[in-house]
Coordinates of C-alpha atoms in Angstrom, one line a residue:
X1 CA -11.1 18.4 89.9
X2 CA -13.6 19.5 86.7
X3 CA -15.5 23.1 87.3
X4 CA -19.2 22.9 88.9
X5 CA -21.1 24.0 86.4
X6 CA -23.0 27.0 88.6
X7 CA -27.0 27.7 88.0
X8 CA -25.7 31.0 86.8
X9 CA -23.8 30.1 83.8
X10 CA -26.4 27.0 83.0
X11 CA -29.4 29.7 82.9
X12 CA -27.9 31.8 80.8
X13 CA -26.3 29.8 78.7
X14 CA -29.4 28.2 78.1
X15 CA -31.4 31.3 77.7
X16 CA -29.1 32.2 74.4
X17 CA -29.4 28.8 73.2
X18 CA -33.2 28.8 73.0
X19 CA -33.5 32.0 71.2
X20 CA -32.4 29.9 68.0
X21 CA -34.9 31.3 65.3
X22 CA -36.2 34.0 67.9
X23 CA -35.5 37.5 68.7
X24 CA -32.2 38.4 67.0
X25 CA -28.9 37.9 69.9
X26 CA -27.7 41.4 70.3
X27 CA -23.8 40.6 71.3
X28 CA -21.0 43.5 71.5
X29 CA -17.4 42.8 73.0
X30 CA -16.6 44.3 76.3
X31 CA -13.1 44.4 78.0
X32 CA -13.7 47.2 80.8
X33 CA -16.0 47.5 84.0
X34 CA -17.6 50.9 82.6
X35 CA -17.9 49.8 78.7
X36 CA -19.7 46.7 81.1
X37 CA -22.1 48.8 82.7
X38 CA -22.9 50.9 79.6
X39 CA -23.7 47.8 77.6
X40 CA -25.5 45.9 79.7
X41 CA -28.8 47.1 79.3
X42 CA -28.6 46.9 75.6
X43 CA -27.1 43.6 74.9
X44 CA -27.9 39.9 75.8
X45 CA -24.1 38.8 75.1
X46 CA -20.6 40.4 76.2
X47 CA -17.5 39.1 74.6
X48 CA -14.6 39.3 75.9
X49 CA -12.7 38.9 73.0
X50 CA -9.3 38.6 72.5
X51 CA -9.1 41.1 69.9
X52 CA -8.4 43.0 73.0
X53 CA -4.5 42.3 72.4
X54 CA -5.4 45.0 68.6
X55 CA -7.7 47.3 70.8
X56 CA -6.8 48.5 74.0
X57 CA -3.0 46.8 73.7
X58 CA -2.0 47.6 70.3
X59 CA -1.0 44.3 69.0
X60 CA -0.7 43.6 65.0
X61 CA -3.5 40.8 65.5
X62 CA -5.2 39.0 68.1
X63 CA -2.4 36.4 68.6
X64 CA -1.2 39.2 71.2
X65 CA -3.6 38.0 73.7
X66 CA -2.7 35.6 76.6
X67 CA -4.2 33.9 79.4
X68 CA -4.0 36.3 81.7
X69 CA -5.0 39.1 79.5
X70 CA -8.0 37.2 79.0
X71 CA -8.5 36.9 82.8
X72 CA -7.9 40.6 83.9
X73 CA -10.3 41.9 81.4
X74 CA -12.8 39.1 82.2
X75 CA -12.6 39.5 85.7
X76 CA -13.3 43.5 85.2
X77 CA -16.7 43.1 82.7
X78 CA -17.9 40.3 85.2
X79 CA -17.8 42.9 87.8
X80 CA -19.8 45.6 85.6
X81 CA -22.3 42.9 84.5
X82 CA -25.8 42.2 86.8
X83 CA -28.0 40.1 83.6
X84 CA -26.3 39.9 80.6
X85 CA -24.3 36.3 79.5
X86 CA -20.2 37.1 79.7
X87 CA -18.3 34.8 77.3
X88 CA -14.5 34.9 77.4
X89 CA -12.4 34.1 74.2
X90 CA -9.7 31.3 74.5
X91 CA -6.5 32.6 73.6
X92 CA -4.1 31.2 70.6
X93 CA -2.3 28.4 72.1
X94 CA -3.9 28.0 75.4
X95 CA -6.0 25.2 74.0
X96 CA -5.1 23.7 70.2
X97 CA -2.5 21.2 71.4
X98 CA -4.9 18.5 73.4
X99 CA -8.6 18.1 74.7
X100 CA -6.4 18.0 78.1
X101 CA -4.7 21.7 77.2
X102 CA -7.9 22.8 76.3
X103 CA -9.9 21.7 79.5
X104 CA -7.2 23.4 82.0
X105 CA -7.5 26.5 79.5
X106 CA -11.3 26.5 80.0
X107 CA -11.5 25.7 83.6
X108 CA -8.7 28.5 84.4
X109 CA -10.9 31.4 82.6
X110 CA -13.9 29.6 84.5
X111 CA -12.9 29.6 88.0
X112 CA -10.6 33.0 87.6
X113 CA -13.1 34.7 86.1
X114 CA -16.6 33.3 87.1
X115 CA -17.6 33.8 83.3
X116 CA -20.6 32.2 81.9
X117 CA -18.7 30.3 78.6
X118 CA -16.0 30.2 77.1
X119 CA -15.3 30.6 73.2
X120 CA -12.8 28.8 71.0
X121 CA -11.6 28.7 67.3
X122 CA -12.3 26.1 65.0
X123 CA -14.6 23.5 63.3
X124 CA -14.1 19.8 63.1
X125 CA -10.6 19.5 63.8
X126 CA -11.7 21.4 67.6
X127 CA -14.5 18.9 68.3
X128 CA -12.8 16.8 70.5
X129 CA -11.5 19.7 72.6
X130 CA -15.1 21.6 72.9
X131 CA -16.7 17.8 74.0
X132 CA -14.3 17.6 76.6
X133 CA -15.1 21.3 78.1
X134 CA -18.4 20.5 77.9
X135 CA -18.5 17.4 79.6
X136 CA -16.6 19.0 82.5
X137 CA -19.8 21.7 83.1
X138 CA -18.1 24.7 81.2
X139 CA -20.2 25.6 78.5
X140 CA -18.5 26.6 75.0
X141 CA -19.4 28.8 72.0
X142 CA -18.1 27.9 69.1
X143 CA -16.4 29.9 65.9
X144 CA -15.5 29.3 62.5
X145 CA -15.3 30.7 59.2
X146 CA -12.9 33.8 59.5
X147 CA -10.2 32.6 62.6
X148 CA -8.6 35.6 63.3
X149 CA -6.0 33.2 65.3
X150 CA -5.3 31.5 62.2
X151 CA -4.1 34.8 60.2
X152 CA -0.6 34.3 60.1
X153 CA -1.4 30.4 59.2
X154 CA -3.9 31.9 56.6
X155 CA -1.4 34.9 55.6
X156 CA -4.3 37.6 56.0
X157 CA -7.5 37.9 56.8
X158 CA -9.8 35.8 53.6
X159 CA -13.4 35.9 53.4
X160 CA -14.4 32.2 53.6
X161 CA -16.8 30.1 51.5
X162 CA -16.3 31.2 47.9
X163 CA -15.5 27.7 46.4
X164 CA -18.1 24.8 46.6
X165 CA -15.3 22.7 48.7
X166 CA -14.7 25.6 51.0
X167 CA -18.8 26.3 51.9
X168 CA -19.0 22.1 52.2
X169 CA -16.3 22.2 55.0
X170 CA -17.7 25.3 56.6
X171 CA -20.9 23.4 57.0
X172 CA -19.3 20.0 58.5
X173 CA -17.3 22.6 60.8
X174 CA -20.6 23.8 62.2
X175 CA -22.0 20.4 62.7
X176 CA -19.4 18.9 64.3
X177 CA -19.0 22.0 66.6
X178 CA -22.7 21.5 67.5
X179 CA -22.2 18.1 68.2
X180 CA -20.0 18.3 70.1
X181 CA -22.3 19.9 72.6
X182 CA -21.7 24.2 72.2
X183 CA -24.6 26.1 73.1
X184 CA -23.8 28.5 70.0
X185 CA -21.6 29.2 67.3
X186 CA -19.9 32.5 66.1
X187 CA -19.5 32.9 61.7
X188 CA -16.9 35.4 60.7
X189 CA -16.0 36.9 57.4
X190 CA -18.1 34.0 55.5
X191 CA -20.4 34.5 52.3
X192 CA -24.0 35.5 53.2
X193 CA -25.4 33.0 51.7
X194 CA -23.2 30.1 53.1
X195 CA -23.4 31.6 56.5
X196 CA -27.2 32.0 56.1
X197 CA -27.3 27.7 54.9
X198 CA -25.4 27.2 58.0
X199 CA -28.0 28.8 60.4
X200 CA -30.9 27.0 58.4
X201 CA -29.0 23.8 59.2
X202 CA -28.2 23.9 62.9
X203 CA -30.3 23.7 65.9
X204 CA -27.8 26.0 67.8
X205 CA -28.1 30.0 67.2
X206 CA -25.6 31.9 64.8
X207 CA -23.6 34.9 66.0
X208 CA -22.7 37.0 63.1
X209 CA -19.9 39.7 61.9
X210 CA -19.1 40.0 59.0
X211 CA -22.2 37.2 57.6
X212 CA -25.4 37.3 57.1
X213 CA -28.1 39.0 58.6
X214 CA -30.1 35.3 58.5
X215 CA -27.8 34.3 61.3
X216 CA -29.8 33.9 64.8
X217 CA -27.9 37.3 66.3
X218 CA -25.3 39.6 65.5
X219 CA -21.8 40.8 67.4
X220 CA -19.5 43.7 66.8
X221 CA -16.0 45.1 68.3
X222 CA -17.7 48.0 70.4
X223 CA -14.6 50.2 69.5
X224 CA -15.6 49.6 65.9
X225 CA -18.8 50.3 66.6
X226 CA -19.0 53.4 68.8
X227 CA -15.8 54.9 66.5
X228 CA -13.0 54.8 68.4
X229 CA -10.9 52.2 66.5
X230 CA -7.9 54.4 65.0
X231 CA -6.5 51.8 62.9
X232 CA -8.0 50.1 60.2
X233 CA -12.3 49.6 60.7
X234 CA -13.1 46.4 58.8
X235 CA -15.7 46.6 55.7
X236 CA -18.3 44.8 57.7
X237 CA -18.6 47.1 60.7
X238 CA -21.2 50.0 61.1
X239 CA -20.1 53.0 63.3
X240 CA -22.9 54.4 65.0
X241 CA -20.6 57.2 66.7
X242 CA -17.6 59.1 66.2
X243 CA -16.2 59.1 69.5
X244 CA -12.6 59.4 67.8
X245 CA -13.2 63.1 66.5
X246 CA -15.2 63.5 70.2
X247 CA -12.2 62.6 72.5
X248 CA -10.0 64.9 70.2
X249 CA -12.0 67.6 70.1
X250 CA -11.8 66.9 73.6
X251 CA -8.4 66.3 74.6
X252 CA -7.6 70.2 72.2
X253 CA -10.2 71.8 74.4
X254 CA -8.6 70.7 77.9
X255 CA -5.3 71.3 76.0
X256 CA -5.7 74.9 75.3
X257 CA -7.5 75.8 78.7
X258 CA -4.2 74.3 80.5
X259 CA -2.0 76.3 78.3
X260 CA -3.7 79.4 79.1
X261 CA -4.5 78.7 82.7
X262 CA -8.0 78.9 82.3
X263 CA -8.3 75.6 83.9
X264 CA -9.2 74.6 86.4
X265 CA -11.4 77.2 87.5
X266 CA -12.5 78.2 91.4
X267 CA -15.7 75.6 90.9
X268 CA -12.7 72.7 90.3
X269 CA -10.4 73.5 93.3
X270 CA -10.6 73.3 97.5
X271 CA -10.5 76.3 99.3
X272 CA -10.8 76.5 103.9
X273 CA -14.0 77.5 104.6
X274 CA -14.0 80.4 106.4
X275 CA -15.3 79.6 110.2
X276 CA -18.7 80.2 111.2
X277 CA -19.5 83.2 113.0

């Protein structure tokens, strides 16, 4: 039986999908309840990405993730999150080999999860599988350009739409994902200018990294953003912390009280009371 589409996800959904030329989207990724509850305020998207498999699980690359990584971190943001729209990335594999594949996929992560979208790789040669989630009531963001999924394919991560035949296909990508009925579309690692053509030429918003500040919002790996990533922080990110250098500084500090049995302290242990005279 296809997914009810709940009031929920159609309202929200909706909401990001009429903010096309409006108020930039603020998106971040979330994979935790806390990182949830910390974002929320700030944000009008959370992503659960599945570049969750590189940063909390230590994968090479997102092909790491699976379904039910994609569930258990869903399920733990939907429980931090109150107002903001929660889109959940559909793993590698879990939805490339049929619009059938891709619509038990989707309606998994839907009912599992109680998400608000899911998101999926890839332009044209995906349409068919986004119509058919779509038509079942689960609505679908859209992403091309940069697929990190496709890396290995790819053979490293390339910055798309340098050639005239490359920024033509990006473009039919886009409108063939739009036709096919997503509420939005995510361009990574793509020229600024094509990625900017692309936002002037779709009725759906943008979402950004790595493109052009012309798209209709913008999202970012929070790790990447808040400074915790210890591996390699791609060119496009801005780090507006440096929690790295925070939690060691940290972590030394609770070292070297341990070691010299300054902690924990008579304020961080129970004692009996003493009775009441």
């Amino acid at each position: 039986m296809a997914p009810v589409l709940s009031a929920q996800s159609h309202a929200r959904t909706e909401a990001i999908r009429a903010r096309k030329g409006a108020e930039p989207i603020v998106c971040l990724t979330a994979y935790t309840y806390p990182i949830a509850r910390l974002l929320e305020p700030h944000v009008d998207l959370l992503l659960v990405g599945d570049s969750v498999a590189m940063v909390l699980h230590g994968h090479e690359n997102t092909l790491g993730a699976t379904m039910e990584m994609m569930i258990l971190h869903g399920q733990a943001v939907m429980r931090g999150v109150r107002n903001a729209c929660v889109v959940i990335d559909m793993p590698a594999g879990s939805y490339e080999a049929s619009p059938e594949q891709a619509l038990a996929s989707a309606t998994r992560l839907f009912e599992e999860t109680h998400c608000h979208a899911v998101k999926l790789e890839g332009g044209a040669d995906m349409a068919d599988r986004i119509a058919a989630i779509v038509e079942a009531g689960i609505p679908v963001m859209g992403h091309i350009g940069l697929q990190p999924q496709s890396v290995e394919k790819e053979g490293g991560y390339k910055i798309k739409g340098k050639t005239d035949e490359s920024a033509a296909k990006l473009l039919n990508d886009a409108r063939a994902v739009e036709q096919a009925g997503a509420f939005s579309l995510v361009i990574e690692g793509t020229l600024e200018p094509i990625a900017a053509e692309i936002t002037r030429n779709l009725s759906i918003p943008t979402i950004g990294i790595g493109a052009s500040a012309a798209c209709d919002g913008q999202v970012l790996v929070i790790d990447d953003a808040v400074g915790l990533t210890v591996d390699r922080v791609p060119k496009f990110v801005k780090e507006y912390a440096d929690l790295r250098n925070e939690v060691a500084k940290a972590a030394m500090s609770y070292a070297a009280e341990v070691r010299a049995r300054a902690f924990p302290t008579a304020d961080h242990v129970f004692r009996k009371q003493a009775p009441k005279a």
